[in-house]
Amino acid sequence: MIGEYAAGSLVEVPGECPCCEPTAPCDVVQHGLRARKTGPEHALAVCRCHAHGLCFSVYPAGFVPYARRPLLEASGADFSYADAALDAAAGIAWPRSASGGSDRWWTTQRRLLRRLCEVFGAAGIAGRDRVAVALGLPLRLLAHVAAAVGYRARGQAVVAVLDMLGDDLERLLLAGALTGSWGRPWRWRRAPPRLEPLVPAHLTAPTIPSTTSERMLRPGFS
């Protein structure tokens, strides 16, 4: 789930969990904090809904489970997934070695590029079709991502898709959910208070992990 943080603390505990139903109201409390060695520079709030027995972590906007960097540029982050693609598109390969060390390495750049390619359906035509239809993207654009060879070509193909998305984080999260890169994302809106699924109901399919408990999901948002 995505929530708002300020000074490292969750601004508002979500009033609902993903299992909320009109006939089964939620009872959500902040259960604890989960420290991370990488990713957000603060601990993540872990919430529990006593009504449904569901535990879930709340991520700041831009981060996904197990990601060490934000998807798009974010304050306080040295670089993002998008930065790896932008540098690759410009032919800038991150160093393989550096005296004194570096926060940007070739292996990291390749890993972030590969993950973005997967988000845009590089692993299969079914995922590309779903992303193209749901986000209104040309299928040929996504096909270029799958067919690209070499870090520069992959970077250019990924940047072309990001440009069409207009750096829209929620559409990027939807693409990743549709291709199985992460679980179904939810966002807690504070005004008016409501839990909003970022995957429309008509796009829900068995290929998107269902929300049961954090331990039972593949990298997901709840």
mmCIF file of C-alpha atoms in Angstrom:
data_model
loop_
_atom_site.group_PDB
_atom_site.id
_atom_site.type_symbol
_atom_site.label_atom_id
_atom_site.label_comp_id
_atom_site.label_asym_id
_atom_site.label_seq_id
_atom_site.Cartn_x
_atom_site.Cartn_y
_atom_site.Cartn_z
ATOM 1 C CA MET A 1 0.000 0.000 0.000
ATOM 2 C CA ILE A 2 1.145 3.554 -0.720
ATOM 3 C CA GLY A 3 0.837 6.188 1.982
ATOM 4 C CA GLU A 4 2.186 9.594 2.870
ATOM 5 C CA TYR A 5 5.206 10.075 5.113
ATOM 6 C CA ALA A 6 6.575 13.240 6.729
ATOM 7 C CA ALA A 7 9.884 13.414 8.609
ATOM 8 C CA GLY A 8 10.099 9.631 8.394
ATOM 9 C CA SER A 9 6.720 8.971 10.026
ATOM 10 C CA LEU A 10 3.454 7.826 8.520
ATOM 11 C CA VAL A 11 1.167 10.841 8.331
ATOM 12 C CA GLU A 12 -2.090 8.916 8.633
ATOM 13 C CA VAL A 13 -2.830 5.276 9.356
ATOM 14 C CA PRO A 14 -5.066 3.942 6.556
ATOM 15 C CA GLY A 15 -8.645 3.541 7.667
ATOM 16 C CA GLU A 16 -9.184 0.525 5.447
ATOM 17 C CA CYS A 17 -7.301 -2.547 4.271
ATOM 18 C CA PRO A 18 -7.575 -4.202 0.830
ATOM 19 C CA CYS A 19 -10.126 -6.697 2.212
ATOM 20 C CA CYS A 20 -12.569 -3.972 3.213
ATOM 21 C CA GLU A 21 -16.241 -4.631 2.436
ATOM 22 C CA PRO A 22 -19.384 -2.679 3.300
ATOM 23 C CA THR A 23 -20.529 -5.557 5.497
ATOM 24 C CA ALA A 24 -17.097 -6.076 7.095
ATOM 25 C CA PRO A 25 -15.593 -2.757 8.257
ATOM 26 C CA CYS A 26 -11.884 -2.569 8.947
ATOM 27 C CA ASP A 27 -10.037 -1.981 12.208
ATOM 28 C CA VAL A 28 -6.548 -0.859 11.129
ATOM 29 C CA VAL A 29 -3.764 0.127 13.533
ATOM 30 C CA GLN A 30 -0.053 0.708 13.083
ATOM 31 C CA HIS A 31 1.446 -2.552 14.238
ATOM 32 C CA GLY A 32 5.136 -1.636 14.114
ATOM 33 C CA LEU A 33 8.047 -0.355 12.046
ATOM 34 C CA ARG A 34 10.218 -2.266 9.613
ATOM 35 C CA ALA A 35 13.737 -0.959 9.139
ATOM 36 C CA ARG A 36 15.334 -1.308 5.728
ATOM 37 C CA LYS A 37 19.008 -1.277 4.819
ATOM 38 C CA THR A 38 18.172 0.152 1.396
ATOM 39 C CA GLY A 39 15.280 2.012 -0.175
ATOM 40 C CA PRO A 40 13.445 4.712 1.792
ATOM 41 C CA GLU A 41 15.688 6.458 4.305
ATOM 42 C CA HIS A 42 13.267 5.662 7.114
ATOM 43 C CA ALA A 43 11.522 2.650 8.559
ATOM 44 C CA LEU A 44 8.311 1.500 6.904
ATOM 45 C CA ALA A 45 5.086 1.453 8.876
ATOM 46 C CA VAL A 46 3.550 -2.003 9.195
ATOM 47 C CA CYS A 47 -0.192 -1.924 9.723
ATOM 48 C CA ARG A 48 -2.588 -4.620 10.810
ATOM 49 C CA CYS A 49 -6.302 -4.906 10.247
ATOM 50 C CA HIS A 50 -7.716 -6.758 13.241
ATOM 51 C CA ALA A 51 -11.045 -7.262 11.485
ATOM 52 C CA HIS A 52 -9.550 -9.212 8.576
ATOM 53 C CA GLY A 53 -6.297 -10.520 10.064
ATOM 54 C CA LEU A 54 -4.261 -8.786 7.376
ATOM 55 C CA CYS A 55 -0.814 -7.219 7.817
ATOM 56 C CA PHE A 56 0.608 -4.882 5.207
ATOM 57 C CA SER A 57 3.501 -2.462 4.791
ATOM 58 C CA VAL A 58 2.953 1.135 3.744
ATOM 59 C CA TYR A 59 5.444 2.447 1.182
ATOM 60 C CA PRO A 60 6.147 6.064 0.295
ATOM 61 C CA ALA A 61 5.192 7.070 -3.241
ATOM 62 C CA GLY A 62 7.691 5.848 -5.815
ATOM 63 C CA PHE A 63 8.927 2.761 -3.980
ATOM 64 C CA VAL A 64 7.886 -0.837 -4.528
ATOM 65 C CA PRO A 65 8.609 -3.891 -2.361
ATOM 66 C CA TYR A 66 12.216 -5.081 -2.392
ATOM 67 C CA ALA A 67 13.316 -2.126 -4.544
ATOM 68 C CA ARG A 68 16.399 -0.325 -3.318
ATOM 69 C CA ARG A 69 15.633 2.786 -5.368
ATOM 70 C CA PRO A 70 12.505 4.726 -6.332
ATOM 71 C CA LEU A 71 11.054 4.070 -9.771
ATOM 72 C CA LEU A 72 11.109 7.753 -10.691
ATOM 73 C CA GLU A 73 13.080 10.693 -9.358
ATOM 74 C CA ALA A 74 12.355 11.303 -5.675
ATOM 75 C CA SER A 75 13.693 13.758 -3.133
ATOM 76 C CA GLY A 76 16.450 12.323 -0.973
ATOM 77 C CA ALA A 77 17.309 9.550 -3.449
ATOM 78 C CA ASP A 78 20.696 9.502 -5.165
ATOM 79 C CA PHE A 79 19.219 7.996 -8.317
ATOM 80 C CA SER A 80 16.185 6.117 -9.556
ATOM 81 C CA TYR A 81 15.318 3.330 -11.961
ATOM 82 C CA ALA A 82 14.524 5.996 -14.531
ATOM 83 C CA ASP A 83 17.985 7.526 -14.079
ATOM 84 C CA ALA A 84 19.573 4.206 -15.001
ATOM 85 C CA ALA A 85 17.567 4.149 -18.231
ATOM 86 C CA LEU A 86 18.271 7.801 -19.054
ATOM 87 C CA ASP A 87 22.016 7.313 -18.655
ATOM 88 C CA ALA A 88 21.935 4.129 -20.708
ATOM 89 C CA ALA A 89 19.976 5.869 -23.469
ATOM 90 C CA ALA A 90 22.684 8.526 -23.602
ATOM 91 C CA GLY A 91 25.422 5.897 -23.785
ATOM 92 C CA ILE A 92 26.583 6.513 -20.224
ATOM 93 C CA ALA A 93 27.616 3.198 -18.710
ATOM 94 C CA TRP A 94 27.991 3.214 -14.960
ATOM 95 C CA PRO A 95 31.510 2.273 -13.815
ATOM 96 C CA ARG A 96 32.676 -1.298 -13.449
ATOM 97 C CA SER A 97 35.337 -0.141 -11.033
ATOM 98 C CA ALA A 98 36.153 3.157 -9.343
ATOM 99 C CA SER A 99 38.907 4.191 -6.974
ATOM 100 C CA GLY A 100 37.286 5.345 -3.777
ATOM 101 C CA GLY A 101 34.038 3.572 -4.600
ATOM 102 C CA SER A 102 30.821 4.726 -6.243
ATOM 103 C CA ASP A 103 27.077 4.586 -5.665
ATOM 104 C CA ARG A 104 26.482 3.733 -9.334
ATOM 105 C CA TRP A 105 27.789 0.446 -10.671
ATOM 106 C CA TRP A 106 27.442 -1.300 -14.004
ATOM 107 C CA THR A 107 25.767 -4.321 -12.423
ATOM 108 C CA THR A 108 23.227 -2.024 -10.748
ATOM 109 C CA GLN A 109 22.456 -0.236 -13.999
ATOM 110 C CA ARG A 110 21.905 -3.534 -15.798
ATOM 111 C CA ARG A 111 19.651 -4.808 -13.009
ATOM 112 C CA LEU A 112 17.479 -1.689 -12.967
ATOM 113 C CA LEU A 113 17.210 -1.703 -16.759
ATOM 114 C CA ARG A 114 16.210 -5.366 -16.773
ATOM 115 C CA ARG A 115 13.502 -4.713 -14.174
ATOM 116 C CA LEU A 116 12.040 -1.836 -16.197
ATOM 117 C CA CYS A 117 12.042 -3.993 -19.319
ATOM 118 C CA GLU A 118 10.072 -6.627 -17.402
ATOM 119 C CA VAL A 119 7.597 -3.958 -16.239
ATOM 120 C CA PHE A 120 6.876 -3.136 -19.874
ATOM 121 C CA GLY A 121 6.287 -6.740 -20.868
ATOM 122 C CA ALA A 122 9.664 -7.887 -22.149
ATOM 123 C CA ALA A 123 9.017 -11.347 -20.705
ATOM 124 C CA GLY A 124 6.002 -12.151 -22.886
ATOM 125 C CA ILE A 125 3.519 -10.913 -25.468
ATOM 126 C CA ALA A 126 0.539 -11.410 -23.122
ATOM 127 C CA GLY A 127 1.933 -8.881 -20.667
ATOM 128 C CA ARG A 128 2.717 -6.416 -23.448
ATOM 129 C CA ASP A 129 -0.818 -6.709 -24.797
ATOM 130 C CA ARG A 130 -2.343 -5.981 -21.396
ATOM 131 C CA VAL A 131 -0.094 -2.974 -20.791
ATOM 132 C CA ALA A 132 -0.721 -1.597 -24.279
ATOM 133 C CA VAL A 133 -4.497 -1.811 -23.898
ATOM 134 C CA ALA A 134 -4.704 -0.629 -20.278
ATOM 135 C CA LEU A 135 -2.326 2.314 -20.664
ATOM 136 C CA GLY A 136 -3.108 3.237 -24.253
ATOM 137 C CA LEU A 137 0.453 2.631 -25.446
ATOM 138 C CA PRO A 138 1.405 1.522 -28.967
ATOM 139 C CA LEU A 139 2.232 -2.179 -28.930
ATOM 140 C CA ARG A 140 5.183 -1.543 -31.260
ATOM 141 C CA LEU A 141 6.722 0.682 -28.567
ATOM 142 C CA LEU A 142 6.598 -2.141 -26.038
ATOM 143 C CA ALA A 143 7.845 -4.603 -28.654
ATOM 144 C CA HIS A 144 10.941 -2.427 -29.073
ATOM 145 C CA VAL A 145 11.667 -2.858 -25.361
ATOM 146 C CA ALA A 146 11.497 -6.653 -25.698
ATOM 147 C CA ALA A 147 13.617 -6.715 -28.851
ATOM 148 C CA ALA A 148 16.300 -4.252 -27.736
ATOM 149 C CA VAL A 149 19.821 -5.664 -27.455
ATOM 150 C CA GLY A 150 22.558 -3.899 -25.524
ATOM 151 C CA TYR A 151 22.289 -1.472 -22.649
ATOM 152 C CA ARG A 152 22.022 1.652 -24.826
ATOM 153 C CA ALA A 153 19.249 0.259 -27.029
ATOM 154 C CA ARG A 154 17.365 -0.966 -23.959
ATOM 155 C CA GLY A 155 17.749 2.420 -22.299
ATOM 156 C CA GLN A 156 16.400 4.220 -25.372
ATOM 157 C CA ALA A 157 13.444 1.840 -25.664
ATOM 158 C CA VAL A 158 12.556 2.207 -21.976
ATOM 159 C CA VAL A 159 12.916 6.002 -22.031
ATOM 160 C CA ALA A 160 10.583 6.169 -25.028
ATOM 161 C CA VAL A 161 7.883 4.396 -22.983
ATOM 162 C CA LEU A 162 8.507 6.553 -19.902
ATOM 163 C CA ASP A 163 8.179 9.667 -22.061
ATOM 164 C CA MET A 164 4.794 8.485 -23.312
ATOM 165 C CA LEU A 165 3.703 7.827 -19.741
ATOM 166 C CA GLY A 166 4.693 11.382 -18.845
ATOM 167 C CA ASP A 167 6.486 10.226 -15.672
ATOM 168 C CA ASP A 168 3.074 9.192 -14.336
ATOM 169 C CA LEU A 169 3.905 7.015 -11.340
ATOM 170 C CA GLU A 170 0.465 5.462 -11.016
ATOM 171 C CA ARG A 171 0.430 4.323 -14.651
ATOM 172 C CA LEU A 172 3.902 2.879 -14.165
ATOM 173 C CA LEU A 173 2.688 0.990 -11.082
ATOM 174 C CA LEU A 174 -0.272 -0.301 -13.091
ATOM 175 C CA ALA A 175 2.061 -1.576 -15.821
ATOM 176 C CA GLY A 176 4.147 -3.460 -13.273
ATOM 177 C CA ALA A 177 1.071 -5.022 -11.704
ATOM 178 C CA LEU A 178 -0.258 -6.159 -15.083
ATOM 179 C CA THR A 179 3.041 -7.852 -15.966
ATOM 180 C CA GLY A 180 3.466 -9.434 -12.536
ATOM 181 C CA SER A 181 6.523 -7.357 -11.592
ATOM 182 C CA TRP A 182 4.871 -6.615 -8.237
ATOM 183 C CA GLY A 183 1.531 -7.163 -6.555
ATOM 184 C CA ARG A 184 -1.648 -5.148 -6.931
ATOM 185 C CA PRO A 185 -0.925 -1.622 -5.637
ATOM 186 C CA TRP A 186 -3.302 0.381 -3.446
ATOM 187 C CA ARG A 187 -3.080 4.019 -2.390
ATOM 188 C CA TRP A 188 -4.527 5.577 0.761
ATOM 189 C CA ARG A 189 -6.088 8.945 -0.089
ATOM 190 C CA ARG A 190 -6.404 11.337 2.821
ATOM 191 C CA ALA A 191 -8.990 13.764 1.456
ATOM 192 C CA PRO A 192 -11.572 12.411 1.343
ATOM 193 C CA PRO A 193 -10.234 9.375 3.237
ATOM 194 C CA ARG A 194 -10.500 6.289 1.054
ATOM 195 C CA LEU A 195 -8.513 3.304 -0.146
ATOM 196 C CA GLU A 196 -8.054 3.375 -3.900
ATOM 197 C CA PRO A 197 -6.946 0.400 -6.002
ATOM 198 C CA LEU A 198 -4.560 1.404 -8.773
ATOM 199 C CA VAL A 199 -5.604 -1.600 -10.853
ATOM 200 C CA PRO A 200 -9.197 -1.117 -12.082
ATOM 201 C CA ALA A 201 -11.554 -3.961 -11.245
ATOM 202 C CA HIS A 202 -12.114 -4.877 -14.903
ATOM 203 C CA LEU A 203 -8.374 -5.518 -15.314
ATOM 204 C CA THR A 204 -8.127 -7.875 -12.350
ATOM 205 C CA ALA A 205 -7.037 -11.317 -13.487
ATOM 206 C CA PRO A 206 -5.482 -14.451 -11.983
ATOM 207 C CA THR A 207 -2.049 -13.311 -13.248
ATOM 208 C CA ILE A 208 -2.199 -10.446 -10.753
ATOM 209 C CA PRO A 209 -1.510 -11.737 -7.233
ATOM 210 C CA SER A 210 -4.531 -11.534 -4.966
ATOM 211 C CA THR A 211 -4.285 -9.840 -1.587
ATOM 212 C CA THR A 212 -4.356 -12.221 1.332
ATOM 213 C CA SER A 213 -1.361 -11.613 3.542
ATOM 214 C CA GLU A 214 2.060 -10.103 3.109
ATOM 215 C CA ARG A 215 3.813 -13.406 3.611
ATOM 216 C CA MET A 216 1.767 -15.137 0.927
ATOM 217 C CA LEU A 217 2.315 -12.549 -1.801
ATOM 218 C CA ARG A 218 5.146 -12.268 -4.247
ATOM 219 C CA PRO A 219 6.691 -8.747 -4.065
ATOM 220 C CA GLY A 220 3.517 -6.750 -3.571
ATOM 221 C CA PHE A 221 1.970 -3.749 -1.879
ATOM 222 C CA SER A 222 0.037 -5.364 0.907
#
